[in-house]
Coordinates of C-alpha atoms in Angstrom, one line a residue:
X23 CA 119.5 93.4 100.3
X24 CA 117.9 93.8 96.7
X25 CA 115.4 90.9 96.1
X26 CA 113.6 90.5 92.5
X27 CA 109.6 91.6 92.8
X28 CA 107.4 90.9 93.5
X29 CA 107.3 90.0 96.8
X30 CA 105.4 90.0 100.5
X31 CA 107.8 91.9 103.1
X32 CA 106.7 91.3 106.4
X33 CA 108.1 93.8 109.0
X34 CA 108.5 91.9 112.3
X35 CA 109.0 95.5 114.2
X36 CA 105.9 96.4 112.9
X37 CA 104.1 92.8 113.8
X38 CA 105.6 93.9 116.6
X39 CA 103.8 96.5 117.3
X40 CA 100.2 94.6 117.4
X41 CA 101.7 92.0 119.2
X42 CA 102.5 94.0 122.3
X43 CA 98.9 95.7 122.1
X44 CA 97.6 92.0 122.0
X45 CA 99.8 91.2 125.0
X46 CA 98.5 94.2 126.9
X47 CA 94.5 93.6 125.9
X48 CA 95.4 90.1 127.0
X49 CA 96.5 90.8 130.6
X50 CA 94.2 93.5 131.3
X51 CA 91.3 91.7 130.3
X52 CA 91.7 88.1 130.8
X53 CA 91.0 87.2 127.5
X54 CA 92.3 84.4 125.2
X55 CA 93.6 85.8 121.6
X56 CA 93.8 83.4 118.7
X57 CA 94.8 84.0 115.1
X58 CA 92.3 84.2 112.8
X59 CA 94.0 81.6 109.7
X60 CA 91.6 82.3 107.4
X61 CA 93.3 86.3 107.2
X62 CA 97.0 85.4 108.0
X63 CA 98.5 82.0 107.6
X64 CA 102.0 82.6 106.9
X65 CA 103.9 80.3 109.5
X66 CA 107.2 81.4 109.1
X67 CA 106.1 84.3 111.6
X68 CA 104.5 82.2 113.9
X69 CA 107.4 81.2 116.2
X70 CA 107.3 85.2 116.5
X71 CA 103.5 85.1 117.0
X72 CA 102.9 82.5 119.6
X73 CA 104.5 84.2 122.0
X74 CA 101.8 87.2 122.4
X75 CA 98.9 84.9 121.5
X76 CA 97.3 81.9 122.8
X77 CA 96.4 79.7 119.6
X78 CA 95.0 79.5 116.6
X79 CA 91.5 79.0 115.0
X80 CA 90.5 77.5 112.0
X81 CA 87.5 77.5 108.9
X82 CA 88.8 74.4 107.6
X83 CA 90.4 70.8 108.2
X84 CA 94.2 72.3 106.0
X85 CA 93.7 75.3 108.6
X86 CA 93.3 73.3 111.9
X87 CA 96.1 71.0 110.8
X88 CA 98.3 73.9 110.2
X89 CA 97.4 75.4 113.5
X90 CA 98.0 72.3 115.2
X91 CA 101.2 71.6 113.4
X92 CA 102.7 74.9 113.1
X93 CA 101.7 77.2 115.5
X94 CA 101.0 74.7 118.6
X95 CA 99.5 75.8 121.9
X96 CA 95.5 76.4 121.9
X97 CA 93.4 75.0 118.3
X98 CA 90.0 75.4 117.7
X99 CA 88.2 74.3 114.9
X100 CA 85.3 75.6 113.3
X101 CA 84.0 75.2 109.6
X102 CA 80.7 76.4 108.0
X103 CA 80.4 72.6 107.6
X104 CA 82.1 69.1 107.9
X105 CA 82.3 66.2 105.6
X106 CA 82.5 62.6 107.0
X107 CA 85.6 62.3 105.4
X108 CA 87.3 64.8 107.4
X109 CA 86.2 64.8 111.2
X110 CA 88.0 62.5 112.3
X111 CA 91.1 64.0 111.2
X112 CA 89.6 67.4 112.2
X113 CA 89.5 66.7 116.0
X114 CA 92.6 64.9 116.1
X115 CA 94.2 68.5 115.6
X116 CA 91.5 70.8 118.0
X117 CA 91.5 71.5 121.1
X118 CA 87.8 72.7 120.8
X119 CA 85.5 72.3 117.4
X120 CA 82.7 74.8 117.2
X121 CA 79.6 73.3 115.1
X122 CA 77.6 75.8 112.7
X123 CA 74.9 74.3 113.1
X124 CA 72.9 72.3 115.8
X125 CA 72.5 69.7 112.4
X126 CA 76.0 69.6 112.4
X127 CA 76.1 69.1 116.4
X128 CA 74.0 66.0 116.2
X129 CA 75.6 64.9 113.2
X130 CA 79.4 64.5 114.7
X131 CA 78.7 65.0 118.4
X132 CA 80.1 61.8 119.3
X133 CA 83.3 62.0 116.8
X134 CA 84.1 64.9 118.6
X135 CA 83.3 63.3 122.3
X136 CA 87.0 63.6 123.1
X137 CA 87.6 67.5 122.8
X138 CA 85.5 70.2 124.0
X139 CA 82.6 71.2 122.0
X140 CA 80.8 74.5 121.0
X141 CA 78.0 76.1 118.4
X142 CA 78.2 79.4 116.4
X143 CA 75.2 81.3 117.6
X144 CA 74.7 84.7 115.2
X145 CA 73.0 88.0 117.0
X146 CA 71.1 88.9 113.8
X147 CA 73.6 92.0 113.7
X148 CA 76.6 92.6 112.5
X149 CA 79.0 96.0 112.0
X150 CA 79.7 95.0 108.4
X151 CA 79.2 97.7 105.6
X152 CA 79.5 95.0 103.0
X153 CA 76.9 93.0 102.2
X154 CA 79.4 89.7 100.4
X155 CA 80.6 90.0 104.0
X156 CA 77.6 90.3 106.4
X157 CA 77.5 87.4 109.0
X158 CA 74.0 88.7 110.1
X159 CA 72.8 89.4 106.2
X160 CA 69.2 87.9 105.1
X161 CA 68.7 84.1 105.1
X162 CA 72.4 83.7 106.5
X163 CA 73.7 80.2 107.1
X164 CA 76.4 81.5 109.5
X165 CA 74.8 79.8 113.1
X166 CA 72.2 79.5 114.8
X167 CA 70.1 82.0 116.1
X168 CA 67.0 80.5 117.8
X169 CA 67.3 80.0 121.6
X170 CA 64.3 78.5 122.5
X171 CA 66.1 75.8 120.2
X172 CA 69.8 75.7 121.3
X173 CA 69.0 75.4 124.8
X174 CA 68.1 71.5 124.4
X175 CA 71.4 70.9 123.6
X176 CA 73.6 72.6 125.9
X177 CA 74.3 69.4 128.0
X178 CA 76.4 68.4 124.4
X179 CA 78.4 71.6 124.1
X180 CA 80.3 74.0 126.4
X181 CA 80.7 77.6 125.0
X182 CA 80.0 79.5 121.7
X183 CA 81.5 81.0 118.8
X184 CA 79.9 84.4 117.7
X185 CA 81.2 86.2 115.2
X186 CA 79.7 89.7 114.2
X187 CA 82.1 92.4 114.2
X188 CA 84.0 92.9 110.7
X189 CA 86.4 95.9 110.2
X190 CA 85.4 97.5 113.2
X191 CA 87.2 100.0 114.6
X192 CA 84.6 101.5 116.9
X193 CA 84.3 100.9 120.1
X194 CA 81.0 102.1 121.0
X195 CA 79.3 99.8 118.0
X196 CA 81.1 97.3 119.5
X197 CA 79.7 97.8 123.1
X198 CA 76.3 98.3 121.8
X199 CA 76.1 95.1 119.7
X200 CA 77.9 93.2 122.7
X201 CA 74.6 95.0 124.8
X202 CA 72.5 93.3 122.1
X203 CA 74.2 89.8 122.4
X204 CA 74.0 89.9 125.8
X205 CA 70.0 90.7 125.6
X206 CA 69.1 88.0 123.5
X207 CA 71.2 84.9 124.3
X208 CA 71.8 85.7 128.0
X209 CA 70.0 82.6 129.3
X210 CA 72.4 80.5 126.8
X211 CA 75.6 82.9 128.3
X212 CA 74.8 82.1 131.5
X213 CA 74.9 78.0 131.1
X214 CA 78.4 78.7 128.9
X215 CA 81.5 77.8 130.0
X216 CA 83.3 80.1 127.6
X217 CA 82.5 82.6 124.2
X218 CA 84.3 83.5 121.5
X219 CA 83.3 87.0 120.2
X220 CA 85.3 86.2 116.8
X221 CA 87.7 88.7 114.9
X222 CA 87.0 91.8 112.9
X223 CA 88.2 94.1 116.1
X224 CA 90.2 96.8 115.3
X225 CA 91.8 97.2 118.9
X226 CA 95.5 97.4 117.8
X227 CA 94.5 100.7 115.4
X228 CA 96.3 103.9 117.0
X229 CA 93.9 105.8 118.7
X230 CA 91.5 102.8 119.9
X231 CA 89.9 102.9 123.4
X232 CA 92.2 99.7 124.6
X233 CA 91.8 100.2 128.3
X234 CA 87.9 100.7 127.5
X235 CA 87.5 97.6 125.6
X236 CA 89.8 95.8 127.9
X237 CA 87.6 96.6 130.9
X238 CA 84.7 95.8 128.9
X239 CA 85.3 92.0 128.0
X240 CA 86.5 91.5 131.7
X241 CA 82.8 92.7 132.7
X242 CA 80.9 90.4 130.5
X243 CA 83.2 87.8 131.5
X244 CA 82.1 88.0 135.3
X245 CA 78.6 88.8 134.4
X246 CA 78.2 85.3 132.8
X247 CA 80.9 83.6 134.5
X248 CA 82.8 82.4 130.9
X249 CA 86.4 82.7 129.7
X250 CA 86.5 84.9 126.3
X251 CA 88.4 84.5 123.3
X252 CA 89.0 86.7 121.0
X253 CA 89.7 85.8 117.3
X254 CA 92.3 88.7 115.5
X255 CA 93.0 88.5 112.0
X256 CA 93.8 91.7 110.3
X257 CA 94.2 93.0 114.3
X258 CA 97.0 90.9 114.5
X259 CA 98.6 91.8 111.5
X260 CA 97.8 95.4 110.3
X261 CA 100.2 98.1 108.8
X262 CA 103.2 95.0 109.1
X263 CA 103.0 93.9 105.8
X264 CA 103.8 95.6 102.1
X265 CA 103.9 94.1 98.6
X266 CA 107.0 95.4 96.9
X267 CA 106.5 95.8 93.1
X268 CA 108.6 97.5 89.9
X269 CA 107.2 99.6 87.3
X270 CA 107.5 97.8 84.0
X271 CA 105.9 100.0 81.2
X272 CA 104.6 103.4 81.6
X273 CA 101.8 105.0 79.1
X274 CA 98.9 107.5 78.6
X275 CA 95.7 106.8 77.1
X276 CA 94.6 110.0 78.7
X277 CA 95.8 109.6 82.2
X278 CA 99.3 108.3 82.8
X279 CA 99.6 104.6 83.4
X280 CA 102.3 102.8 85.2
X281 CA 102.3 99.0 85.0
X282 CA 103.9 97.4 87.8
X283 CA 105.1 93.3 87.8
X284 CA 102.2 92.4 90.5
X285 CA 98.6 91.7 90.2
X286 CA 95.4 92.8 92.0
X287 CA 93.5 89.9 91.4
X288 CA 96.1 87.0 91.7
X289 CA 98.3 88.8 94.7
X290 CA 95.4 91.1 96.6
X291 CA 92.2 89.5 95.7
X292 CA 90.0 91.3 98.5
X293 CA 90.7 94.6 96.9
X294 CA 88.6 93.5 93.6
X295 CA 86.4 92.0 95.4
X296 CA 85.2 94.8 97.6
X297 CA 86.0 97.3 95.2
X298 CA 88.6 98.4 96.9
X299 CA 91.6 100.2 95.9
X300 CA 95.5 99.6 97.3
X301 CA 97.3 101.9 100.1
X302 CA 100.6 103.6 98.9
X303 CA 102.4 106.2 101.5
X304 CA 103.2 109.0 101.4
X305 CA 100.5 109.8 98.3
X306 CA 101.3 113.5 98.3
X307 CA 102.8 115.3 95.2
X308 CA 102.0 116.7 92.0
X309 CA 102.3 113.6 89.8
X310 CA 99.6 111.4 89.4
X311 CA 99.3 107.9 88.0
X312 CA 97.0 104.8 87.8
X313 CA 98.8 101.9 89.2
X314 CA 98.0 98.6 87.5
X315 CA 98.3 95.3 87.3
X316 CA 100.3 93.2 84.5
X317 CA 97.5 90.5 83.8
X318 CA 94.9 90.7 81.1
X319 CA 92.1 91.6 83.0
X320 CA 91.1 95.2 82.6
X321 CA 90.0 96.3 85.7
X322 CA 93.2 94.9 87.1
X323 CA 94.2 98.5 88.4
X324 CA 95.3 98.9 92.2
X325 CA 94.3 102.6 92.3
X326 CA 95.2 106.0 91.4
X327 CA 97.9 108.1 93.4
X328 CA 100.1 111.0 93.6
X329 CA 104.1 111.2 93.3
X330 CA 106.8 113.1 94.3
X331 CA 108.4 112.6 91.0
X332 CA 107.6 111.4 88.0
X333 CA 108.0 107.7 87.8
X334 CA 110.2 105.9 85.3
X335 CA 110.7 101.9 84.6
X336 CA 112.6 100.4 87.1
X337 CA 111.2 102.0 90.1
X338 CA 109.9 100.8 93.4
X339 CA 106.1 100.5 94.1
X340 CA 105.5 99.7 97.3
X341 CA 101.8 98.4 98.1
X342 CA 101.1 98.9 101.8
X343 CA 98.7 97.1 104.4
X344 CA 99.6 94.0 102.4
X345 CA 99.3 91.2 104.7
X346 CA 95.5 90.2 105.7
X347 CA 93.8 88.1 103.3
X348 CA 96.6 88.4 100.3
X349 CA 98.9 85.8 100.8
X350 CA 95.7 83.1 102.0
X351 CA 94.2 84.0 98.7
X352 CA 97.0 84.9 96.0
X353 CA 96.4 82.9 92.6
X354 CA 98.0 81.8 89.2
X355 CA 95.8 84.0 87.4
X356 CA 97.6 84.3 83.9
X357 CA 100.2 82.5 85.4
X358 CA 101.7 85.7 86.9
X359 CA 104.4 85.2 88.8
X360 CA 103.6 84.1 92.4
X361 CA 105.5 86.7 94.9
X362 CA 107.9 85.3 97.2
X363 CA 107.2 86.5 100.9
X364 CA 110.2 88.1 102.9
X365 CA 111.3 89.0 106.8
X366 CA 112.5 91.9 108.0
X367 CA 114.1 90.9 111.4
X368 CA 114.5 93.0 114.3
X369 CA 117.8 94.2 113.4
X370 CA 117.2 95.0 110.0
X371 CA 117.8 92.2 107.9
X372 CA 115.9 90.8 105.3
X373 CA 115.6 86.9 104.3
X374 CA 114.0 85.5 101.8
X375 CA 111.5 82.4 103.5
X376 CA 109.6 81.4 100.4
X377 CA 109.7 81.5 96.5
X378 CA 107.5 80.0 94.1
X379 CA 108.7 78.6 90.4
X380 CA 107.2 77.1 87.1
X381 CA 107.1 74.2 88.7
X382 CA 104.8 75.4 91.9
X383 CA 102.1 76.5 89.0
X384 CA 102.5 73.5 86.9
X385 CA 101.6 71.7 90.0
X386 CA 99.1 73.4 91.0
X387 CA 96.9 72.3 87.6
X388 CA 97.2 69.0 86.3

């Protein structure tokens, strides 16, 4: 099936793949796994998804509500901070909300009598090597951190939300922080009902100590006595996804430039951000070009990489690892055309579940 670029391609064989791991981390530890929303919100996958996970989790009333509405089973809500406008209609989609802050807490305690109720608590560490992405940075607003103040108000909540790993993919930093957790907030672990240890886990990478981590969450679950959630995001979704492009123009201005019909900063945003550049296999061969983008902004470049061949208008990019935090944050930037976002089923075909026209970006303005 030939589809026009650009477009997301989501490879359910290889969703696949993290699911299963999911499944297994799920039974052999006892622990809960929710989608992170915030890095992968595409719900055309989800009747796929819910049936290795347990829920969904939120930073925002549009996410819980989608949660709720499209995914189903177990919602949590959590946001850095509600408006009055909006908790009401928060909690009528959670199962649990988690409050950042014990201000927040005494603010909305009784709109949110009904469902269970929980605070973000943050360890003061964090495995992040980037500082735009450091829970624990300086001066953080990300939870509170204080025991001697949390524990007055543990007869309004039940558990806690605490979020410090990002993009890790160790195991042994991941133990030691846990150790850490564990050392400071024990008296507050031991009066919880359950913890959420948040996302940024690599478990589902290749070579990761599964059984390790698996047996590890069961321990700290029986040492405090709490049911643990885990929070996936780009776990849940790694390697699955690419973003098919096709070179349009090809120059030199000292290297050799190809210009592809895609964007960095309207269709992979993170990669600007962080200073990042895109993932292309195989990048072997003796041909090398600087990918870029086709809006005006001139660091709009995905990378440089090697080719087999040399590479002539016409042909197919393909931008891999595509999936966590593109598609939640893809943009009208220059008006470049949205891409549309694809299947690939188990058996090989490929449908087209979403496309976006002029009248999508007209829309979106006013």
């Amino acid at each position: 099936m030939s589809l026009t670029t650009p477009y997301y391609l989501i490879d359910k064989s290889k969703l696949l793949a993290n699911m299963e791991k999911i499944a297994l981390l799920r039974e052999r530890s006892g622990a809960k796994a929710l989608l992170a929303l915030k890095c992968f919100a595409t719900w055309s996958v989800f009747d796929f998804m819910r049936d290795y996970m347990d829920g969904t989790t939120s930073s925002s009333l549009n996410e819980v509500r989608l949660g709720h509405e499209r995914f189903g089973k177990e919602t949590h809500a959590y946001s850095v901070a509600y408006a009055d406008y909006e908790i009401d209609e928060v909690v009528s989609h959670a199962d649990k909300i988690i409050f950042n802050s014990i201000a927040q807490l005494d603010r909305f305690a009784d709109k949110a009598a009904g469902i269970v109720r929980g605070l973000r608590l943050n360890p003061g560490i964090s495995s992040s090597s980037f500082d735009l992405a450091d829970p624990a940075r300086p001066f953080s607003r990300l939870g509170e951190w204080d025991v001697n103040k949390v524990e007055p108000v543990m007869d309004r909540i039940s558990g806690f939300m605490i979020h410090n790993n990002c993009e890790n993919g160790d195991f042994d930093l991941f133990d030691r922080m846990l150790g850490v957790i564990e050392e400071k907030f024990a008296p507050l672990l031991k009066k919880a009902e359950w913890v959420s240890l948040g996302g940024g886990i690599h478990f589902t990478g290749e070579t990761y100590p599964l059984e390790k981590f698996a047996e590890r969450l069961k321990r700290f679950a029986g040492e405090y006595g709490v049911e643990v959630y885990l929070e996936p995001g780009e776990a849940s979704i790694t390697k699955s996804t690419t973003l098919e492009t096709t070179v349009l123009d090809l120059l030199n201005n000292g290297k050799d430039l190809a210009i592809v019909d895609s964007s960095i900063e309207a269709h992979m945003l993170d990669l600007l951000i962080y200073r990042e550049k895109a993932k292309l296999s195989p990048n072997t061969g003796p041909h090398r070009y600087m990918i870029c983008g086709k809006s005006c902004l001139a660091g709009d470049i995905f990378g440089e990489f090697d080719f087999e061949n040399e590479l002539k208008v016409g042909d197919r990019i393909s931008i891999q690892d595509a999936a966590g935090y593109t598609m939640v944050k893809k943009n009208w930037f220059n008006g470049v055309k949205m891409p549309a976002i694809a299947i690939r089923e188990l058996d090989g075909e490929i449908k087209t579940v979403r496309e976006f026209t002029y009248a999508d970006y007209e829309e979106s303005l006013s």
